[in-house]
JSON list of C-alpha atoms in Angstrom, two decimals:
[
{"chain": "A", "resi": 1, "resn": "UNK", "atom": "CA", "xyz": [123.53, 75.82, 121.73]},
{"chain": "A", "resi": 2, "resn": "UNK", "atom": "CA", "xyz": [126.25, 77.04, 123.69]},
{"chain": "A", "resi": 3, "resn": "UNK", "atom": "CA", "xyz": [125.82, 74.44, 126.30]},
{"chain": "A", "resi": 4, "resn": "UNK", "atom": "CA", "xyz": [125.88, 71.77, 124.00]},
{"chain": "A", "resi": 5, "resn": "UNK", "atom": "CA", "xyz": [128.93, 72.57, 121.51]},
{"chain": "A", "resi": 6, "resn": "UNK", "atom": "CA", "xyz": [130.80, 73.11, 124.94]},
{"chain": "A", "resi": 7, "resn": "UNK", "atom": "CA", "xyz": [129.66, 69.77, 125.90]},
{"chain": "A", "resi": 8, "resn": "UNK", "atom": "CA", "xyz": [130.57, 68.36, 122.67]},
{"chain": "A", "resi": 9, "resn": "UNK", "atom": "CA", "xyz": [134.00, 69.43, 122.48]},
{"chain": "A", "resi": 10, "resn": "UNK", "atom": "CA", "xyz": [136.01, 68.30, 119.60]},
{"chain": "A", "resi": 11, "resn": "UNK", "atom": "CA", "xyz": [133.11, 66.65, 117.84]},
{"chain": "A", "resi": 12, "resn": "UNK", "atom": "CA", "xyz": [130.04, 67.97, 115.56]},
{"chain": "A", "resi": 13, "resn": "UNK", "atom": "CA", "xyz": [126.70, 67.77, 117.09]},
{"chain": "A", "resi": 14, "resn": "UNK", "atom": "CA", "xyz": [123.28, 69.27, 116.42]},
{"chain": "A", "resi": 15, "resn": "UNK", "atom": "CA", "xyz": [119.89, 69.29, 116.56]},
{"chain": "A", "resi": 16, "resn": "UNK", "atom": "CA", "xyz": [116.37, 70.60, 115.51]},
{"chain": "A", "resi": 17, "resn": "UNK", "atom": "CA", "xyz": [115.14, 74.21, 115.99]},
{"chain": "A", "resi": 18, "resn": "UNK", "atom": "CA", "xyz": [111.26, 74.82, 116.48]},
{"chain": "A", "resi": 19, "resn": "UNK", "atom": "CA", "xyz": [109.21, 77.48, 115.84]},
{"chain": "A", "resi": 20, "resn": "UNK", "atom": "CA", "xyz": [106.06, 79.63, 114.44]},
{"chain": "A", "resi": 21, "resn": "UNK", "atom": "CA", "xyz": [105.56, 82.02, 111.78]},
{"chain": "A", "resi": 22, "resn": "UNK", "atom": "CA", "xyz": [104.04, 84.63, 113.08]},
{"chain": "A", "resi": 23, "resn": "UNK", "atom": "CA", "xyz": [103.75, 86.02, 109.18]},
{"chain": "A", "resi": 24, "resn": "UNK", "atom": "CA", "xyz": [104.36, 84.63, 105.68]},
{"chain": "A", "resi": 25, "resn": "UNK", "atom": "CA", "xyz": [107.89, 86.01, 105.94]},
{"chain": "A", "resi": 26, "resn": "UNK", "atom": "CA", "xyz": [109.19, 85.33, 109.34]},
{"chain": "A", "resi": 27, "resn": "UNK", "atom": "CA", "xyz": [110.06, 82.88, 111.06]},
{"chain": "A", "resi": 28, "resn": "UNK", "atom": "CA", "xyz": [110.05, 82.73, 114.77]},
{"chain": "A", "resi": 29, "resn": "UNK", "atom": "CA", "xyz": [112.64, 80.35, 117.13]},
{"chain": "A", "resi": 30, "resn": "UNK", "atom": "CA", "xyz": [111.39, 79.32, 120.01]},
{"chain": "A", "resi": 31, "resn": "UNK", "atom": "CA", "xyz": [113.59, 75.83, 120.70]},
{"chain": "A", "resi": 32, "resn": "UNK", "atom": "CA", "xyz": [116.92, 74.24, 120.14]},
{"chain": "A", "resi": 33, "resn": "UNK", "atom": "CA", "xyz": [117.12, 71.08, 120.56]},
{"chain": "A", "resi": 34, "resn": "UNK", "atom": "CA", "xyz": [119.90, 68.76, 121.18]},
{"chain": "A", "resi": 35, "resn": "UNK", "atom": "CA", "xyz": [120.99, 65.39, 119.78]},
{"chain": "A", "resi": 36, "resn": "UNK", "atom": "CA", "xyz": [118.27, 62.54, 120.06]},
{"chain": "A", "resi": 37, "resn": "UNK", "atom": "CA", "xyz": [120.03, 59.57, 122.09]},
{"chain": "A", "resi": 38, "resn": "UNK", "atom": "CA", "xyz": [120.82, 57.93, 118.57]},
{"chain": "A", "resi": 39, "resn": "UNK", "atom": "CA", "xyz": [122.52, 60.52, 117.14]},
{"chain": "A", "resi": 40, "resn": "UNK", "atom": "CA", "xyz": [126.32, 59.56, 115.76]},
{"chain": "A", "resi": 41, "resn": "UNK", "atom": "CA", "xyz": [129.22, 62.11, 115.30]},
{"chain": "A", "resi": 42, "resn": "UNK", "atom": "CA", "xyz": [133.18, 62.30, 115.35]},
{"chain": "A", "resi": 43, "resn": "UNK", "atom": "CA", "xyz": [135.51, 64.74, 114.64]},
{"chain": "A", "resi": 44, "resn": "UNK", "atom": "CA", "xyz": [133.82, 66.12, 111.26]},
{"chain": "A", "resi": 45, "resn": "UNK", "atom": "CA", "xyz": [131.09, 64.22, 110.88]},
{"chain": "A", "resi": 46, "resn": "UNK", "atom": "CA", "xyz": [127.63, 64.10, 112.68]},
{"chain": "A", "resi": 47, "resn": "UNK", "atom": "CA", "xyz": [124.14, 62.00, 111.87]},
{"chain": "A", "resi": 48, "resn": "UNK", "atom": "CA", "xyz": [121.25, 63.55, 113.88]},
{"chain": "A", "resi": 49, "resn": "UNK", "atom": "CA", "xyz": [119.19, 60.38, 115.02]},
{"chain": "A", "resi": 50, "resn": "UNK", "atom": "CA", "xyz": [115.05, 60.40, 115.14]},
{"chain": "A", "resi": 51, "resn": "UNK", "atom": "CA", "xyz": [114.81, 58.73, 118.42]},
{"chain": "A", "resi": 52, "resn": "UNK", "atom": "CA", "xyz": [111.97, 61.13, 120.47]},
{"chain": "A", "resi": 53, "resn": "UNK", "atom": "CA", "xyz": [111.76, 63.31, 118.03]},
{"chain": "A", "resi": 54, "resn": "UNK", "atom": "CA", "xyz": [108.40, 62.08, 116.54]},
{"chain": "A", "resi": 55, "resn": "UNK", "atom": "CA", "xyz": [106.22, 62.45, 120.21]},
{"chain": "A", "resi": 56, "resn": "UNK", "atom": "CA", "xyz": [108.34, 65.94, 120.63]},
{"chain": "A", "resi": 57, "resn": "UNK", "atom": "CA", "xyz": [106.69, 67.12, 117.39]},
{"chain": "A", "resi": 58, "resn": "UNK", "atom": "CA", "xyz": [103.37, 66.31, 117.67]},
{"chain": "A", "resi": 59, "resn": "UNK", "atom": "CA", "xyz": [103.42, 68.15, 121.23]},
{"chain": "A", "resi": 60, "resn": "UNK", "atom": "CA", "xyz": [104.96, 71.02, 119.66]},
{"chain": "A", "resi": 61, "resn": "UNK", "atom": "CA", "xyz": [102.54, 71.01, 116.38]},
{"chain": "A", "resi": 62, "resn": "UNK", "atom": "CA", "xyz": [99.48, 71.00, 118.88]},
{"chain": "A", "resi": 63, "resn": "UNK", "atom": "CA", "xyz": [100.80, 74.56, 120.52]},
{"chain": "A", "resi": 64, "resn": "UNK", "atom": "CA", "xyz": [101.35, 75.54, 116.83]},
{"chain": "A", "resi": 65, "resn": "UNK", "atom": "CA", "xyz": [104.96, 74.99, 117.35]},
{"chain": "A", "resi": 66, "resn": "UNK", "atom": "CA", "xyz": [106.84, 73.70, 113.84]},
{"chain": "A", "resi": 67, "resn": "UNK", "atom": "CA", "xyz": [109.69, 71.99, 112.49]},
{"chain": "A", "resi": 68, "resn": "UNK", "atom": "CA", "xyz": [111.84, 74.84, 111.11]},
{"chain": "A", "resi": 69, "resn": "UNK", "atom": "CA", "xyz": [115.29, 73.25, 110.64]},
{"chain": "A", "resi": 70, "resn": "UNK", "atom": "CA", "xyz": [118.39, 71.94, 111.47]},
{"chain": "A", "resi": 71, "resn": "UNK", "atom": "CA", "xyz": [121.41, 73.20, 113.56]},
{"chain": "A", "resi": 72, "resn": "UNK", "atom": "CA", "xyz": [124.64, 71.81, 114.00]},
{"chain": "A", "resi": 73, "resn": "UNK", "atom": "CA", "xyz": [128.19, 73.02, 115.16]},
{"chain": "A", "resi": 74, "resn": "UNK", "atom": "CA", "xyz": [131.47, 72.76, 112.92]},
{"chain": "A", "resi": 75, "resn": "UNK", "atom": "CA", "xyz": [134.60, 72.87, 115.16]},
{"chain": "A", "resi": 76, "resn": "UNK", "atom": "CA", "xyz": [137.36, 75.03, 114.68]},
{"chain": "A", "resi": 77, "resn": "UNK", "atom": "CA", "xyz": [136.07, 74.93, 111.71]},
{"chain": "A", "resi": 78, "resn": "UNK", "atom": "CA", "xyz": [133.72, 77.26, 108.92]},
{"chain": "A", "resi": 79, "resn": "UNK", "atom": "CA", "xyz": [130.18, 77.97, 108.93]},
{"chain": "A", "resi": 80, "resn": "UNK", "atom": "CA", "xyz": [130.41, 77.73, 105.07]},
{"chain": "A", "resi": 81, "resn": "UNK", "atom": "CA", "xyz": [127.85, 74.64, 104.57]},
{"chain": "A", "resi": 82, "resn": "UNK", "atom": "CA", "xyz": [128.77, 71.49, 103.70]},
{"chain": "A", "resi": 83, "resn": "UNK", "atom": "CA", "xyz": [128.10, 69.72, 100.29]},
{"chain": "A", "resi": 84, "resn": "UNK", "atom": "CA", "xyz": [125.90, 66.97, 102.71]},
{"chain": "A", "resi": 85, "resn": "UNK", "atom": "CA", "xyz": [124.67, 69.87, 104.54]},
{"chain": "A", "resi": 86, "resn": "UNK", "atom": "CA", "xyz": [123.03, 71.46, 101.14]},
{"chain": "A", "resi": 87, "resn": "UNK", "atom": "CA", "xyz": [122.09, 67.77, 100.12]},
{"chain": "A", "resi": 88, "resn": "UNK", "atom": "CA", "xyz": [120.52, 67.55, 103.53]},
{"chain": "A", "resi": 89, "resn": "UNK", "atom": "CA", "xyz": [118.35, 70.81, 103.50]},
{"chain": "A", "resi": 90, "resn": "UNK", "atom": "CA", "xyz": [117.11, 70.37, 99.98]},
{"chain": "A", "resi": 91, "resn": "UNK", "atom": "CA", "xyz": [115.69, 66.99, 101.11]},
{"chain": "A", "resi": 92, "resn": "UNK", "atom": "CA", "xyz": [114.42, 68.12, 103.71]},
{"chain": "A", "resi": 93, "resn": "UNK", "atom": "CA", "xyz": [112.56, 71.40, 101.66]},
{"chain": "A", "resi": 94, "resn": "UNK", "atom": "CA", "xyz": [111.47, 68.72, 99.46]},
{"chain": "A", "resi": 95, "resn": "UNK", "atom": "CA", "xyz": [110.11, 65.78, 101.81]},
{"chain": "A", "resi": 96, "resn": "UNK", "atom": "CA", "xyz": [106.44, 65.51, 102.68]},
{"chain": "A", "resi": 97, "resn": "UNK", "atom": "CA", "xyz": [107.21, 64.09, 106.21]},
{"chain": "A", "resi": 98, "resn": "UNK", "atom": "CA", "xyz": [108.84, 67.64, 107.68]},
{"chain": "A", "resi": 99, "resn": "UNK", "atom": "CA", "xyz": [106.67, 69.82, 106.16]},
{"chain": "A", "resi": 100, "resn": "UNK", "atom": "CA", "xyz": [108.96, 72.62, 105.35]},
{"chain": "A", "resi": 101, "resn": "UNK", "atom": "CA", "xyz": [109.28, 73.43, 101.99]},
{"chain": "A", "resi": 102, "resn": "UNK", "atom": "CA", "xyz": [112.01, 76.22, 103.60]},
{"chain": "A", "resi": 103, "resn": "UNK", "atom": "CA", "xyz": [114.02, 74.87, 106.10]},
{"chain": "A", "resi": 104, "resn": "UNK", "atom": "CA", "xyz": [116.42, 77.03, 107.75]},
{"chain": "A", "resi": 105, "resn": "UNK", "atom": "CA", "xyz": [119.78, 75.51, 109.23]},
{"chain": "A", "resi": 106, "resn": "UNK", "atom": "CA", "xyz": [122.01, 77.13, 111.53]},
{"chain": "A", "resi": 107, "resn": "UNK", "atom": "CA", "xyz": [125.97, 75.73, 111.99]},
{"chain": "A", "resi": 108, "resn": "UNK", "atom": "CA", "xyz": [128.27, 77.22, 114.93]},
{"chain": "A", "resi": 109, "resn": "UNK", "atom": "CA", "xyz": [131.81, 77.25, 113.75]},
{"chain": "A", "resi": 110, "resn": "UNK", "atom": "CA", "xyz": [134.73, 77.93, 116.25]},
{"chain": "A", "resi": 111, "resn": "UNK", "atom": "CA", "xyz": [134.44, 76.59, 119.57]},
{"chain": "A", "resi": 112, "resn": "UNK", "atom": "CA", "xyz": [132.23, 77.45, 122.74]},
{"chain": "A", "resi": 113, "resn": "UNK", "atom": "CA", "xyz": [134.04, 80.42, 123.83]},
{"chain": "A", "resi": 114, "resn": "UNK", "atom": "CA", "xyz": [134.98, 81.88, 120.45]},
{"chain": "A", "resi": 115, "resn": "UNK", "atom": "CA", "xyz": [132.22, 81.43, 117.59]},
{"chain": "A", "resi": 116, "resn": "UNK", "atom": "CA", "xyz": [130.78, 82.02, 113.99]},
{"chain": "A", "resi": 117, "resn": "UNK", "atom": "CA", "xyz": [127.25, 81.47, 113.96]},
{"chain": "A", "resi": 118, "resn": "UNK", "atom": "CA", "xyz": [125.62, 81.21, 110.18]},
{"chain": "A", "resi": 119, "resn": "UNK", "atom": "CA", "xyz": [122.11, 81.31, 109.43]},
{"chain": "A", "resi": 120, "resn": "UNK", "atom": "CA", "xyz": [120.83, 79.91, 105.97]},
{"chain": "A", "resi": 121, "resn": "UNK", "atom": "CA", "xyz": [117.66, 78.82, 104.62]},
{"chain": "A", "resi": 122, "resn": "UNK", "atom": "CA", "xyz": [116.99, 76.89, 101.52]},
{"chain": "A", "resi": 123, "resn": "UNK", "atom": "CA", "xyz": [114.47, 77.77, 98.76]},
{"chain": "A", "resi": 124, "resn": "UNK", "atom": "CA", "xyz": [112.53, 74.33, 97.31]},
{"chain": "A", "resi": 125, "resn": "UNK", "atom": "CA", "xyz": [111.29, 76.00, 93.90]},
{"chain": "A", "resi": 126, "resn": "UNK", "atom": "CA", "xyz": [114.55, 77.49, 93.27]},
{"chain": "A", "resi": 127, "resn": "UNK", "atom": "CA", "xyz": [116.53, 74.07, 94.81]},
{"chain": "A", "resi": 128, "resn": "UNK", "atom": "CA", "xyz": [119.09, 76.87, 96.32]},
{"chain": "A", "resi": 129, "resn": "UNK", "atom": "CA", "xyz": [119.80, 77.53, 99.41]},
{"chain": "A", "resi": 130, "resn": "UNK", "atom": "CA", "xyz": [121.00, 80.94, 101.07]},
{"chain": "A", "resi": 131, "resn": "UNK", "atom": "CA", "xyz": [122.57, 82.68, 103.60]},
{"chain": "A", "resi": 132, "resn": "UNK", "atom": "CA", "xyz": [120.59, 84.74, 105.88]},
{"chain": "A", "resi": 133, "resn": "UNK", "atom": "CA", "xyz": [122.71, 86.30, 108.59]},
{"chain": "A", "resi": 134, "resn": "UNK", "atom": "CA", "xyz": [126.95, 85.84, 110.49]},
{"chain": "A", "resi": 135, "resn": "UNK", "atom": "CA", "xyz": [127.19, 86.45, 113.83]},
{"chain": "A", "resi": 136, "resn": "UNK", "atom": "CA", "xyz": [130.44, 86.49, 115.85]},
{"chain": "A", "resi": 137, "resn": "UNK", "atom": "CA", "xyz": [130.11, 86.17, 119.61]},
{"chain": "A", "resi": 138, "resn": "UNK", "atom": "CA", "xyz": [133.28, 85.60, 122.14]},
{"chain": "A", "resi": 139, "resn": "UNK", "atom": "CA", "xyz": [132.07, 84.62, 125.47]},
{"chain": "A", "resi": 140, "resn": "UNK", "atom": "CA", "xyz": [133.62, 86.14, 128.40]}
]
């Protein structure tokens, strides 16, 4: 993720994250992925596009790899959630075609050498979602 809010500079960007539960309560990361080629962002705003995505997660669903969430980067700015970003993750906890009724979502706030990394998931029968974990890193 570093990489790619470096790349991305003054504008949002984001991505998927894959992974496996290795138990009913955990949930493992094993990927980060970028922006698909159609993705769309400026200054404060950022649509994650599909295209690739659907071939990328049937190859990852065949070595029990799963759609876990979202991630996207905030700069200079909070990791305090949008109100589109909770619209966003209680669609997705709710849609049949991501099957994940608890998708987490991960936003970078700062910039690449100086960050805020927040860790949420939200909860489909309680239509909430919550903060997991903050984590400040500077990079040296």
């Amino acid at each position: 993720m570093e990489r790619l809010i470096k790349t991305a500079g003054l504008n949002e960007t984001g991505g998927i994250i894959l992974g496996s539960y290795p138990d009913f309560t955990t949930a493992e990361v094993s990927e980060i992925l970028g922006p698909p080629s159609d993705s769309r962002a400026g200054r404060y705003w950022f649509e994650r596009g599909i295209k690739g995505l659907k071939s990328i997660l049937n190859a990852a669903w065949n070595q029990n790899q799963y759609y876990l969430g979202e991630w996207h980067f905030h700069p200079n700015g909070t990791v305090e959630p949008s109100p589109q970003d909770f619209q966003q993750m209680k669609k997705i906890s709710k849609s049949e075609k991501y099957y994940c009724p608890e998708p987490l979502m991960i936003i970078i706030a700062g910039n690449f050498q100086n960050y805020i990394l927040g860790v949420y998931i939200t909860d489909r029968k309680l239509n909430k979602t919550f903060q997991l974990a903050e984590y400040t890193e500077e990079v040296k």
